[in-house]
Short mmCIF file of N, CA and C in Angstrom, two decimals:
data_model
loop_
_atom_site.label_atom_id
_atom_site.label_comp_id
_atom_site.label_asym_id
_atom_site.label_seq_id
_atom_site.Cartn_x
_atom_site.Cartn_y
_atom_site.Cartn_z
N CYS A 1409 0.83 -1.21 0.00
CA CYS A 1409 0.00 0.00 0.00
C CYS A 1409 0.87 1.26 0.00
N LEU A 1410 1.95 1.22 0.75
CA LEU A 1410 2.82 2.40 0.82
C LEU A 1410 3.45 2.70 -0.53
N GLY A 1411 3.84 1.67 -1.27
CA GLY A 1411 4.42 1.89 -2.59
C GLY A 1411 3.45 2.57 -3.53
N MET A 1412 2.20 2.13 -3.52
CA MET A 1412 1.18 2.75 -4.36
C MET A 1412 0.98 4.20 -3.94
N GLN A 1413 0.91 4.43 -2.64
CA GLN A 1413 0.70 5.79 -2.14
C GLN A 1413 1.88 6.70 -2.51
N GLU A 1414 3.11 6.18 -2.41
CA GLU A 1414 4.28 6.97 -2.78
C GLU A 1414 4.31 7.28 -4.27
N MET A 1415 3.96 6.31 -5.11
CA MET A 1415 3.91 6.57 -6.56
C MET A 1415 2.91 7.68 -6.84
N ASN A 1416 1.77 7.62 -6.20
CA ASN A 1416 0.73 8.61 -6.42
C ASN A 1416 1.21 10.00 -6.00
N VAL A 1417 1.75 10.12 -4.81
CA VAL A 1417 2.18 11.43 -4.29
C VAL A 1417 3.35 11.97 -5.11
N SER A 1418 4.27 11.09 -5.51
CA SER A 1418 5.43 11.57 -6.28
C SER A 1418 5.03 12.08 -7.66
N ASN A 1419 3.82 11.77 -8.09
CA ASN A 1419 3.31 12.27 -9.37
C ASN A 1419 2.24 13.33 -9.18
N GLY A 1420 2.28 14.00 -8.04
CA GLY A 1420 1.39 15.13 -7.80
C GLY A 1420 0.07 14.83 -7.14
N GLY A 1421 -0.18 13.57 -6.81
CA GLY A 1421 -1.42 13.20 -6.14
C GLY A 1421 -1.35 13.50 -4.65
N THR A 1422 -2.46 13.31 -3.98
CA THR A 1422 -2.51 13.53 -2.53
C THR A 1422 -3.13 12.32 -1.85
N LEU A 1423 -2.99 12.30 -0.52
CA LEU A 1423 -3.54 11.21 0.28
C LEU A 1423 -4.55 11.71 1.29
N LYS A 1424 -5.52 10.88 1.57
CA LYS A 1424 -6.35 11.07 2.75
C LYS A 1424 -5.57 10.41 3.88
N GLN A 1425 -5.49 11.08 5.02
CA GLN A 1425 -4.67 10.57 6.11
C GLN A 1425 -5.37 9.55 6.99
N ASP A 1426 -6.70 9.53 6.98
CA ASP A 1426 -7.42 8.60 7.83
C ASP A 1426 -8.75 8.21 7.17
N ILE A 1427 -8.81 7.00 6.63
CA ILE A 1427 -9.99 6.53 5.91
C ILE A 1427 -11.26 6.62 6.77
N PRO A 1428 -11.25 6.05 7.99
CA PRO A 1428 -12.50 6.09 8.76
C PRO A 1428 -12.99 7.51 9.04
N MET A 1429 -12.08 8.40 9.36
CA MET A 1429 -12.49 9.76 9.71
C MET A 1429 -12.85 10.59 8.48
N GLU A 1430 -12.00 10.57 7.46
CA GLU A 1430 -12.19 11.46 6.32
C GLU A 1430 -13.22 10.96 5.31
N ILE A 1431 -13.33 9.65 5.15
CA ILE A 1431 -14.27 9.12 4.16
C ILE A 1431 -15.61 8.75 4.80
N TYR A 1432 -15.53 8.04 5.94
CA TYR A 1432 -16.74 7.53 6.55
C TYR A 1432 -17.23 8.35 7.74
N LYS A 1433 -16.51 9.41 8.07
CA LYS A 1433 -16.91 10.33 9.15
C LYS A 1433 -17.05 9.64 10.51
N LYS A 1434 -16.16 8.67 10.78
CA LYS A 1434 -16.14 7.95 12.06
C LYS A 1434 -14.99 8.51 12.91
N ASN A 1435 -15.23 8.67 14.21
CA ASN A 1435 -14.18 9.28 15.04
C ASN A 1435 -13.81 8.44 16.25
N ASN A 1436 -14.27 7.17 16.30
CA ASN A 1436 -13.79 6.29 17.37
C ASN A 1436 -13.82 4.84 16.86
N TYR A 1437 -13.05 4.00 17.54
CA TYR A 1437 -12.91 2.61 17.09
C TYR A 1437 -14.23 1.85 17.11
N GLU A 1438 -15.04 2.08 18.13
CA GLU A 1438 -16.32 1.38 18.23
C GLU A 1438 -17.20 1.66 17.03
N SER A 1439 -17.26 2.91 16.59
CA SER A 1439 -18.11 3.25 15.44
C SER A 1439 -17.56 2.66 14.14
N ILE A 1440 -16.25 2.54 14.05
CA ILE A 1440 -15.64 1.90 12.87
C ILE A 1440 -16.05 0.43 12.82
N LEU A 1441 -15.95 -0.24 13.98
CA LEU A 1441 -16.26 -1.67 14.04
C LEU A 1441 -17.74 -1.97 13.82
N GLU A 1442 -18.60 -0.98 13.95
CA GLU A 1442 -20.02 -1.16 13.68
C GLU A 1442 -20.34 -1.04 12.18
N MET A 1443 -19.39 -0.55 11.41
CA MET A 1443 -19.61 -0.38 9.97
C MET A 1443 -19.63 -1.75 9.28
N PRO A 1444 -20.25 -1.83 8.09
CA PRO A 1444 -20.17 -3.09 7.32
C PRO A 1444 -18.70 -3.44 7.06
N ILE A 1445 -18.41 -4.72 7.04
CA ILE A 1445 -17.02 -5.17 6.89
C ILE A 1445 -16.38 -4.62 5.61
N ASN A 1446 -17.15 -4.42 4.54
CA ASN A 1446 -16.57 -3.90 3.29
C ASN A 1446 -16.19 -2.43 3.39
N GLN A 1447 -16.51 -1.78 4.48
CA GLN A 1447 -16.08 -0.40 4.69
C GLN A 1447 -14.97 -0.30 5.73
N GLN A 1448 -14.56 -1.43 6.26
CA GLN A 1448 -13.45 -1.43 7.22
C GLN A 1448 -12.17 -1.78 6.47
N HIS A 1449 -11.16 -0.97 6.68
CA HIS A 1449 -9.90 -1.15 5.94
C HIS A 1449 -8.74 -1.50 6.86
N ARG A 1450 -9.03 -1.72 8.13
CA ARG A 1450 -8.05 -2.12 9.12
C ARG A 1450 -8.81 -2.74 10.28
N ASN A 1451 -8.19 -3.70 10.95
CA ASN A 1451 -8.78 -4.35 12.11
C ASN A 1451 -8.46 -3.52 13.36
N TYR A 1452 -9.47 -2.85 13.90
CA TYR A 1452 -9.28 -2.00 15.07
C TYR A 1452 -9.66 -2.70 16.38
N LEU A 1453 -9.99 -3.98 16.34
CA LEU A 1453 -10.41 -4.68 17.56
C LEU A 1453 -9.34 -4.65 18.64
N SER A 1454 -8.08 -4.72 18.27
CA SER A 1454 -7.01 -4.73 19.28
C SER A 1454 -6.94 -3.41 20.04
N LYS A 1455 -7.53 -2.37 19.49
CA LYS A 1455 -7.52 -1.07 20.15
C LYS A 1455 -8.54 -0.98 21.28
N ILE A 1456 -9.57 -1.85 21.25
CA ILE A 1456 -10.62 -1.74 22.26
C ILE A 1456 -10.81 -2.99 23.11
N ASN A 1457 -10.12 -4.10 22.74
CA ASN A 1457 -10.33 -5.34 23.46
C ASN A 1457 -9.00 -6.08 23.60
N ASP A 1458 -8.57 -6.33 24.83
CA ASP A 1458 -7.28 -6.98 25.08
C ASP A 1458 -7.16 -8.37 24.48
N LYS A 1459 -8.28 -9.08 24.33
CA LYS A 1459 -8.18 -10.43 23.76
C LYS A 1459 -7.72 -10.39 22.30
N TRP A 1460 -7.77 -9.22 21.67
CA TRP A 1460 -7.34 -9.05 20.29
C TRP A 1460 -5.96 -8.39 20.21
N LYS A 1461 -5.29 -8.18 21.33
CA LYS A 1461 -4.04 -7.41 21.32
C LYS A 1461 -2.95 -8.01 20.45
N ASP A 1462 -3.00 -9.30 20.21
CA ASP A 1462 -1.99 -9.94 19.36
C ASP A 1462 -2.43 -10.09 17.91
N SER A 1463 -3.57 -9.52 17.56
CA SER A 1463 -4.04 -9.66 16.18
C SER A 1463 -3.20 -8.79 15.25
N THR A 1464 -3.22 -9.11 13.99
CA THR A 1464 -2.32 -8.47 13.01
C THR A 1464 -2.82 -7.14 12.49
N GLY A 1465 -4.05 -6.83 12.70
CA GLY A 1465 -4.60 -5.61 12.11
C GLY A 1465 -5.27 -5.87 10.77
N ILE A 1466 -5.23 -7.12 10.30
CA ILE A 1466 -5.81 -7.44 8.99
C ILE A 1466 -7.33 -7.50 9.08
N VAL A 1467 -7.96 -6.95 8.07
CA VAL A 1467 -9.39 -7.14 7.85
C VAL A 1467 -9.53 -7.50 6.37
N PHE A 1468 -10.54 -8.26 6.04
CA PHE A 1468 -10.78 -8.64 4.65
C PHE A 1468 -12.02 -7.94 4.14
N HIS A 1469 -11.91 -7.33 2.98
CA HIS A 1469 -13.05 -6.71 2.32
C HIS A 1469 -12.92 -6.95 0.82
N THR A 1470 -13.95 -6.66 0.09
CA THR A 1470 -13.93 -6.90 -1.35
C THR A 1470 -13.48 -5.66 -2.11
N VAL A 1471 -12.96 -5.89 -3.30
CA VAL A 1471 -12.57 -4.81 -4.20
C VAL A 1471 -13.21 -5.04 -5.56
N LYS A 1472 -13.36 -3.94 -6.31
CA LYS A 1472 -13.89 -4.00 -7.67
C LYS A 1472 -12.74 -3.83 -8.66
N PRO A 1473 -12.40 -4.88 -9.40
CA PRO A 1473 -11.42 -4.73 -10.48
C PRO A 1473 -12.07 -3.96 -11.63
N LEU A 1474 -11.45 -2.89 -12.07
CA LEU A 1474 -12.03 -2.07 -13.13
C LEU A 1474 -11.59 -2.50 -14.53
N LYS A 1475 -10.54 -3.32 -14.62
CA LYS A 1475 -10.02 -3.72 -15.92
C LYS A 1475 -10.81 -4.86 -16.57
N ILE A 1476 -11.57 -5.56 -15.77
CA ILE A 1476 -12.35 -6.68 -16.32
C ILE A 1476 -13.82 -6.42 -16.04
N SER A 1477 -14.65 -6.85 -16.98
CA SER A 1477 -16.09 -6.69 -16.78
C SER A 1477 -16.63 -7.97 -16.15
N SER A 1478 -16.73 -7.93 -14.85
CA SER A 1478 -17.18 -9.08 -14.11
C SER A 1478 -17.89 -8.61 -12.84
N ASN A 1479 -18.79 -9.43 -12.38
CA ASN A 1479 -19.45 -9.12 -11.11
C ASN A 1479 -18.67 -9.69 -9.93
N PHE A 1480 -17.57 -10.36 -10.22
CA PHE A 1480 -16.77 -10.96 -9.17
C PHE A 1480 -16.05 -9.88 -8.37
N LEU A 1481 -16.23 -9.91 -7.06
CA LEU A 1481 -15.58 -8.98 -6.15
C LEU A 1481 -14.68 -9.78 -5.22
N PRO A 1482 -13.38 -9.87 -5.52
CA PRO A 1482 -12.51 -10.69 -4.68
C PRO A 1482 -12.29 -10.06 -3.31
N SER A 1483 -12.14 -10.92 -2.31
CA SER A 1483 -11.76 -10.47 -0.98
C SER A 1483 -10.26 -10.27 -0.94
N VAL A 1484 -9.84 -9.19 -0.28
CA VAL A 1484 -8.43 -8.88 -0.17
C VAL A 1484 -8.09 -8.54 1.27
N ALA A 1485 -6.82 -8.71 1.63
CA ALA A 1485 -6.34 -8.35 2.95
C ALA A 1485 -6.03 -6.86 2.99
N SER A 1486 -6.50 -6.23 4.02
CA SER A 1486 -6.34 -4.78 4.15
C SER A 1486 -5.80 -4.45 5.54
N ILE A 1487 -4.80 -3.58 5.59
CA ILE A 1487 -4.21 -3.17 6.86
C ILE A 1487 -3.81 -1.70 6.73
N HIS A 1488 -4.73 -0.83 6.40
CA HIS A 1488 -4.31 0.56 6.18
C HIS A 1488 -5.35 1.56 6.64
N HIS A 1489 -4.88 2.77 6.83
CA HIS A 1489 -5.80 3.85 7.19
C HIS A 1489 -5.65 5.04 6.27
N GLN A 1490 -4.61 5.07 5.42
CA GLN A 1490 -4.44 6.14 4.43
C GLN A 1490 -4.86 5.62 3.07
N CYS A 1491 -5.20 6.55 2.17
CA CYS A 1491 -5.55 6.15 0.81
C CYS A 1491 -5.40 7.34 -0.13
N VAL A 1492 -5.44 7.06 -1.41
CA VAL A 1492 -5.37 8.09 -2.44
C VAL A 1492 -6.54 9.05 -2.26
N ASP A 1493 -6.23 10.34 -2.33
CA ASP A 1493 -7.27 11.38 -2.35
C ASP A 1493 -7.40 11.85 -3.79
N SER A 1494 -6.48 12.70 -4.24
CA SER A 1494 -6.47 13.08 -5.65
C SER A 1494 -5.43 12.23 -6.37
N LEU A 1495 -5.77 11.81 -7.56
CA LEU A 1495 -4.92 10.92 -8.34
C LEU A 1495 -3.76 11.68 -8.97
N GLY A 1496 -2.56 11.11 -8.89
CA GLY A 1496 -1.38 11.70 -9.50
C GLY A 1496 -1.48 11.72 -11.02
N SER A 1497 -0.70 12.60 -11.65
CA SER A 1497 -0.76 12.72 -13.11
C SER A 1497 -0.29 11.42 -13.77
N ASP A 1498 -0.92 11.10 -14.87
CA ASP A 1498 -0.61 9.93 -15.69
C ASP A 1498 -0.92 8.60 -15.02
N PHE A 1499 -1.76 8.61 -14.00
CA PHE A 1499 -2.22 7.36 -13.40
C PHE A 1499 -3.71 7.18 -13.63
N LYS A 1500 -4.14 5.93 -13.68
CA LYS A 1500 -5.57 5.62 -13.73
C LYS A 1500 -5.86 4.62 -12.62
N VAL A 1501 -7.10 4.61 -12.20
CA VAL A 1501 -7.54 3.71 -11.14
C VAL A 1501 -7.83 2.33 -11.75
N THR A 1502 -7.34 1.27 -11.09
CA THR A 1502 -7.58 -0.09 -11.56
C THR A 1502 -8.46 -0.91 -10.62
N TYR A 1503 -8.47 -0.55 -9.33
CA TYR A 1503 -9.31 -1.22 -8.34
C TYR A 1503 -9.92 -0.17 -7.42
N LEU A 1504 -11.15 -0.41 -7.03
CA LEU A 1504 -11.84 0.44 -6.06
C LEU A 1504 -12.40 -0.45 -4.95
N SER A 1505 -12.63 0.16 -3.79
CA SER A 1505 -13.35 -0.56 -2.74
C SER A 1505 -14.75 -0.85 -3.24
N ASN A 1506 -15.42 -1.77 -2.61
CA ASN A 1506 -16.76 -2.17 -3.03
C ASN A 1506 -17.72 -0.99 -3.08
N ASP A 1507 -17.57 -0.03 -2.16
CA ASP A 1507 -18.46 1.14 -2.15
C ASP A 1507 -17.94 2.27 -3.05
N GLU A 1508 -16.81 2.01 -3.73
CA GLU A 1508 -16.18 2.94 -4.68
C GLU A 1508 -15.68 4.24 -4.03
N LEU A 1509 -15.41 4.22 -2.73
CA LEU A 1509 -14.93 5.41 -2.04
C LEU A 1509 -13.42 5.39 -1.79
N VAL A 1510 -12.81 4.21 -1.90
CA VAL A 1510 -11.37 4.09 -1.64
C VAL A 1510 -10.69 3.50 -2.87
N VAL A 1511 -9.65 4.19 -3.36
CA VAL A 1511 -8.85 3.67 -4.47
C VAL A 1511 -8.01 2.52 -3.93
N GLU A 1512 -8.14 1.36 -4.57
CA GLU A 1512 -7.42 0.17 -4.13
C GLU A 1512 -6.31 -0.25 -5.10
N GLY A 1513 -6.21 0.41 -6.25
CA GLY A 1513 -5.15 0.10 -7.19
C GLY A 1513 -5.03 1.19 -8.24
N ILE A 1514 -3.78 1.44 -8.66
CA ILE A 1514 -3.52 2.41 -9.73
C ILE A 1514 -2.50 1.83 -10.70
N GLU A 1515 -2.52 2.37 -11.92
CA GLU A 1515 -1.57 1.96 -12.96
C GLU A 1515 -1.19 3.19 -13.76
N HIS A 1516 0.07 3.28 -14.13
CA HIS A 1516 0.54 4.39 -14.96
C HIS A 1516 -0.05 4.23 -16.36
N ILE A 1517 -0.46 5.32 -16.94
CA ILE A 1517 -1.11 5.29 -18.26
C ILE A 1517 -0.13 4.87 -19.36
N ASN A 1518 1.11 5.33 -19.28
CA ASN A 1518 2.10 5.05 -20.33
C ASN A 1518 3.01 3.87 -20.03
N TYR A 1519 3.24 3.58 -18.76
CA TYR A 1519 4.17 2.52 -18.36
C TYR A 1519 3.40 1.44 -17.63
N LYS A 1520 2.97 0.41 -18.35
CA LYS A 1520 2.08 -0.62 -17.81
C LYS A 1520 2.71 -1.42 -16.67
N ASN A 1521 4.03 -1.41 -16.55
CA ASN A 1521 4.68 -2.12 -15.45
C ASN A 1521 4.78 -1.28 -14.19
N VAL A 1522 4.28 -0.07 -14.23
CA VAL A 1522 4.26 0.79 -13.05
C VAL A 1522 2.83 0.79 -12.51
N TYR A 1523 2.63 -0.02 -11.50
CA TYR A 1523 1.31 -0.12 -10.89
C TYR A 1523 1.45 -0.51 -9.43
N GLY A 1524 0.42 -0.24 -8.67
CA GLY A 1524 0.45 -0.59 -7.26
C GLY A 1524 -0.95 -0.84 -6.75
N VAL A 1525 -1.01 -1.56 -5.64
CA VAL A 1525 -2.30 -1.87 -5.03
C VAL A 1525 -2.27 -1.47 -3.56
N GLN A 1526 -3.42 -1.13 -3.06
CA GLN A 1526 -3.60 -0.74 -1.67
C GLN A 1526 -3.71 -1.97 -0.78
N PHE A 1527 -4.25 -3.05 -1.30
CA PHE A 1527 -4.42 -4.28 -0.52
C PHE A 1527 -3.10 -5.04 -0.46
N HIS A 1528 -3.08 -6.16 0.24
CA HIS A 1528 -1.83 -6.85 0.53
C HIS A 1528 -1.80 -8.29 0.02
N PRO A 1529 -1.50 -8.49 -1.28
CA PRO A 1529 -1.40 -9.85 -1.82
C PRO A 1529 -0.09 -10.54 -1.41
N GLU A 1530 0.83 -9.81 -0.79
CA GLU A 1530 2.13 -10.38 -0.44
C GLU A 1530 2.12 -11.17 0.86
N ILE A 1531 1.01 -11.19 1.58
CA ILE A 1531 0.94 -11.92 2.85
C ILE A 1531 0.96 -13.41 2.57
N ALA A 1532 2.06 -14.06 2.93
CA ALA A 1532 2.26 -15.47 2.60
C ALA A 1532 1.17 -16.37 3.17
N ASP A 1533 0.65 -16.06 4.34
CA ASP A 1533 -0.37 -16.91 4.96
C ASP A 1533 -1.65 -17.00 4.13
N LEU A 1534 -1.87 -16.07 3.21
CA LEU A 1534 -3.04 -16.15 2.34
C LEU A 1534 -3.01 -17.43 1.50
N TYR A 1535 -1.83 -17.88 1.17
CA TYR A 1535 -1.64 -19.00 0.25
C TYR A 1535 -1.39 -20.32 0.98
N GLN A 1536 -1.37 -20.27 2.30
CA GLN A 1536 -1.08 -21.45 3.12
C GLN A 1536 -2.33 -22.09 3.71
N ASN A 1537 -3.50 -21.68 3.24
CA ASN A 1537 -4.76 -22.21 3.75
C ASN A 1537 -4.95 -21.91 5.24
N LYS A 1538 -4.35 -20.82 5.70
CA LYS A 1538 -4.45 -20.45 7.10
C LYS A 1538 -5.69 -19.62 7.35
N THR A 1539 -6.12 -19.62 8.60
CA THR A 1539 -7.26 -18.81 8.99
C THR A 1539 -6.76 -17.56 9.70
N PHE A 1540 -7.59 -16.53 9.66
CA PHE A 1540 -7.26 -15.24 10.27
C PHE A 1540 -8.34 -14.86 11.27
N LYS A 1541 -7.92 -14.28 12.36
CA LYS A 1541 -8.83 -13.78 13.38
C LYS A 1541 -9.19 -12.35 12.99
N THR A 1542 -10.38 -12.16 12.46
CA THR A 1542 -10.78 -10.86 11.92
C THR A 1542 -12.15 -10.45 12.44
N PRO A 1543 -12.47 -9.16 12.36
CA PRO A 1543 -13.82 -8.73 12.74
C PRO A 1543 -14.87 -9.45 11.90
N GLY A 1544 -15.92 -9.89 12.55
CA GLY A 1544 -17.01 -10.55 11.83
C GLY A 1544 -16.82 -12.03 11.63
N ASP A 1545 -15.59 -12.53 11.69
CA ASP A 1545 -15.33 -13.94 11.47
C ASP A 1545 -14.03 -14.32 12.17
N LEU A 1546 -14.13 -15.04 13.26
CA LEU A 1546 -12.93 -15.39 14.02
C LEU A 1546 -12.02 -16.36 13.29
N ASN A 1547 -12.52 -17.05 12.29
CA ASN A 1547 -11.74 -18.03 11.54
C ASN A 1547 -11.87 -17.77 10.05
N TYR A 1548 -11.51 -16.58 9.62
CA TYR A 1548 -11.66 -16.20 8.22
C TYR A 1548 -10.58 -16.85 7.36
N LYS A 1549 -11.01 -17.35 6.20
CA LYS A 1549 -10.10 -17.91 5.21
C LYS A 1549 -10.59 -17.45 3.84
N LEU A 1550 -9.66 -17.11 2.95
CA LEU A 1550 -10.06 -16.69 1.60
C LEU A 1550 -10.86 -17.79 0.91
N ASP A 1551 -11.93 -17.38 0.24
CA ASP A 1551 -12.67 -18.34 -0.57
C ASP A 1551 -11.84 -18.68 -1.81
N GLU A 1552 -12.22 -19.75 -2.48
CA GLU A 1552 -11.45 -20.26 -3.63
C GLU A 1552 -11.28 -19.22 -4.74
N GLN A 1553 -12.36 -18.50 -5.07
CA GLN A 1553 -12.26 -17.50 -6.14
C GLN A 1553 -11.30 -16.37 -5.75
N SER A 1554 -11.37 -15.93 -4.51
CA SER A 1554 -10.47 -14.85 -4.06
C SER A 1554 -9.03 -15.33 -4.02
N LEU A 1555 -8.81 -16.57 -3.60
CA LEU A 1555 -7.47 -17.13 -3.61
C LEU A 1555 -6.94 -17.19 -5.04
N ASN A 1556 -7.78 -17.61 -5.98
CA ASN A 1556 -7.36 -17.65 -7.39
C ASN A 1556 -7.07 -16.25 -7.92
N PHE A 1557 -7.83 -15.25 -7.49
CA PHE A 1557 -7.56 -13.86 -7.86
C PHE A 1557 -6.15 -13.47 -7.43
N HIS A 1558 -5.78 -13.80 -6.20
CA HIS A 1558 -4.45 -13.47 -5.69
C HIS A 1558 -3.36 -14.20 -6.48
N LYS A 1559 -3.59 -15.46 -6.77
CA LYS A 1559 -2.62 -16.23 -7.55
C LYS A 1559 -2.47 -15.64 -8.95
N GLN A 1560 -3.58 -15.23 -9.56
CA GLN A 1560 -3.52 -14.61 -10.89
C GLN A 1560 -2.80 -13.26 -10.83
N PHE A 1561 -2.97 -12.54 -9.73
CA PHE A 1561 -2.25 -11.28 -9.54
C PHE A 1561 -0.74 -11.54 -9.63
N TRP A 1562 -0.26 -12.56 -8.91
CA TRP A 1562 1.17 -12.86 -8.92
C TRP A 1562 1.62 -13.46 -10.24
N THR A 1563 0.78 -14.21 -10.91
CA THR A 1563 1.12 -14.73 -12.24
C THR A 1563 1.32 -13.56 -13.19
N ASN A 1564 0.40 -12.60 -13.16
CA ASN A 1564 0.51 -11.41 -14.00
C ASN A 1564 1.78 -10.63 -13.67
N PHE A 1565 2.06 -10.46 -12.40
CA PHE A 1565 3.27 -9.75 -11.97
C PHE A 1565 4.52 -10.46 -12.50
N SER A 1566 4.57 -11.78 -12.35
CA SER A 1566 5.73 -12.56 -12.81
C SER A 1566 5.91 -12.47 -14.31
N GLU A 1567 4.80 -12.54 -15.05
CA GLU A 1567 4.88 -12.43 -16.51
C GLU A 1567 5.41 -11.06 -16.93
N ARG A 1568 4.93 -10.01 -16.28
CA ARG A 1568 5.43 -8.66 -16.59
C ARG A 1568 6.92 -8.55 -16.29
N LEU A 1569 7.33 -9.08 -15.15
CA LEU A 1569 8.74 -9.02 -14.77
C LEU A 1569 9.60 -9.81 -15.75
N ASN A 1570 9.17 -11.02 -16.10
CA ASN A 1570 9.94 -11.83 -17.05
C ASN A 1570 10.02 -11.18 -18.42
N ASN A 1571 8.94 -10.58 -18.89
CA ASN A 1571 8.96 -9.88 -20.18
C ASN A 1571 9.90 -8.69 -20.13
N GLN A 1572 9.92 -7.98 -19.01
CA GLN A 1572 10.81 -6.85 -18.87
C GLN A 1572 12.28 -7.29 -18.90
N ILE A 1573 12.57 -8.38 -18.22
CA ILE A 1573 13.94 -8.91 -18.20
C ILE A 1573 14.36 -9.33 -19.60
N LYS A 1574 13.47 -10.02 -20.32
CA LYS A 1574 13.77 -10.45 -21.69
C LYS A 1574 14.00 -9.24 -22.59
N HIS A 1575 13.19 -8.20 -22.41
CA HIS A 1575 13.29 -6.98 -23.21
C HIS A 1575 14.62 -6.26 -22.97
N GLU A 1576 15.12 -6.32 -21.74
CA GLU A 1576 16.36 -5.62 -21.40
C GLU A 1576 17.59 -6.35 -21.89
N LYS A 1577 17.49 -7.65 -22.18
CA LYS A 1577 18.65 -8.44 -22.61
C LYS A 1577 19.00 -8.17 -24.03
#
């Protein structure tokens, strides 16, 4: 998420500093946790309940891929409170939150290998069939379609990287 945010800001874009406060007008952890899970972008349970003090901060919500015409909304791991406000020059949005209020992915218009996502496909436990202690579901595990979405994300990334390496040789 930080890489995407840095790319955006370095190209003249801006960030919202606090998703719950600036987008959803929430000013305490309890009110955030009462929101629908697809509007929560971080697990705040550890802030209000000691039994959650060792939790990772991960919450799962769905995103809308804008590059494909599909009704499929994959679940993604989210651990953030900042997000794109105004989009940097020469970038386009590739993923949005389910409610379309949070930019979840951007791509450079001219350089297709310059892209970033707000969600966290790099979390190895996503691919290990592990469960996560999250708001709304104490034993959350990615569904098969969402897991395949993450695998396709990395397949696409690998193909882009390999093509770039071949092109440079």
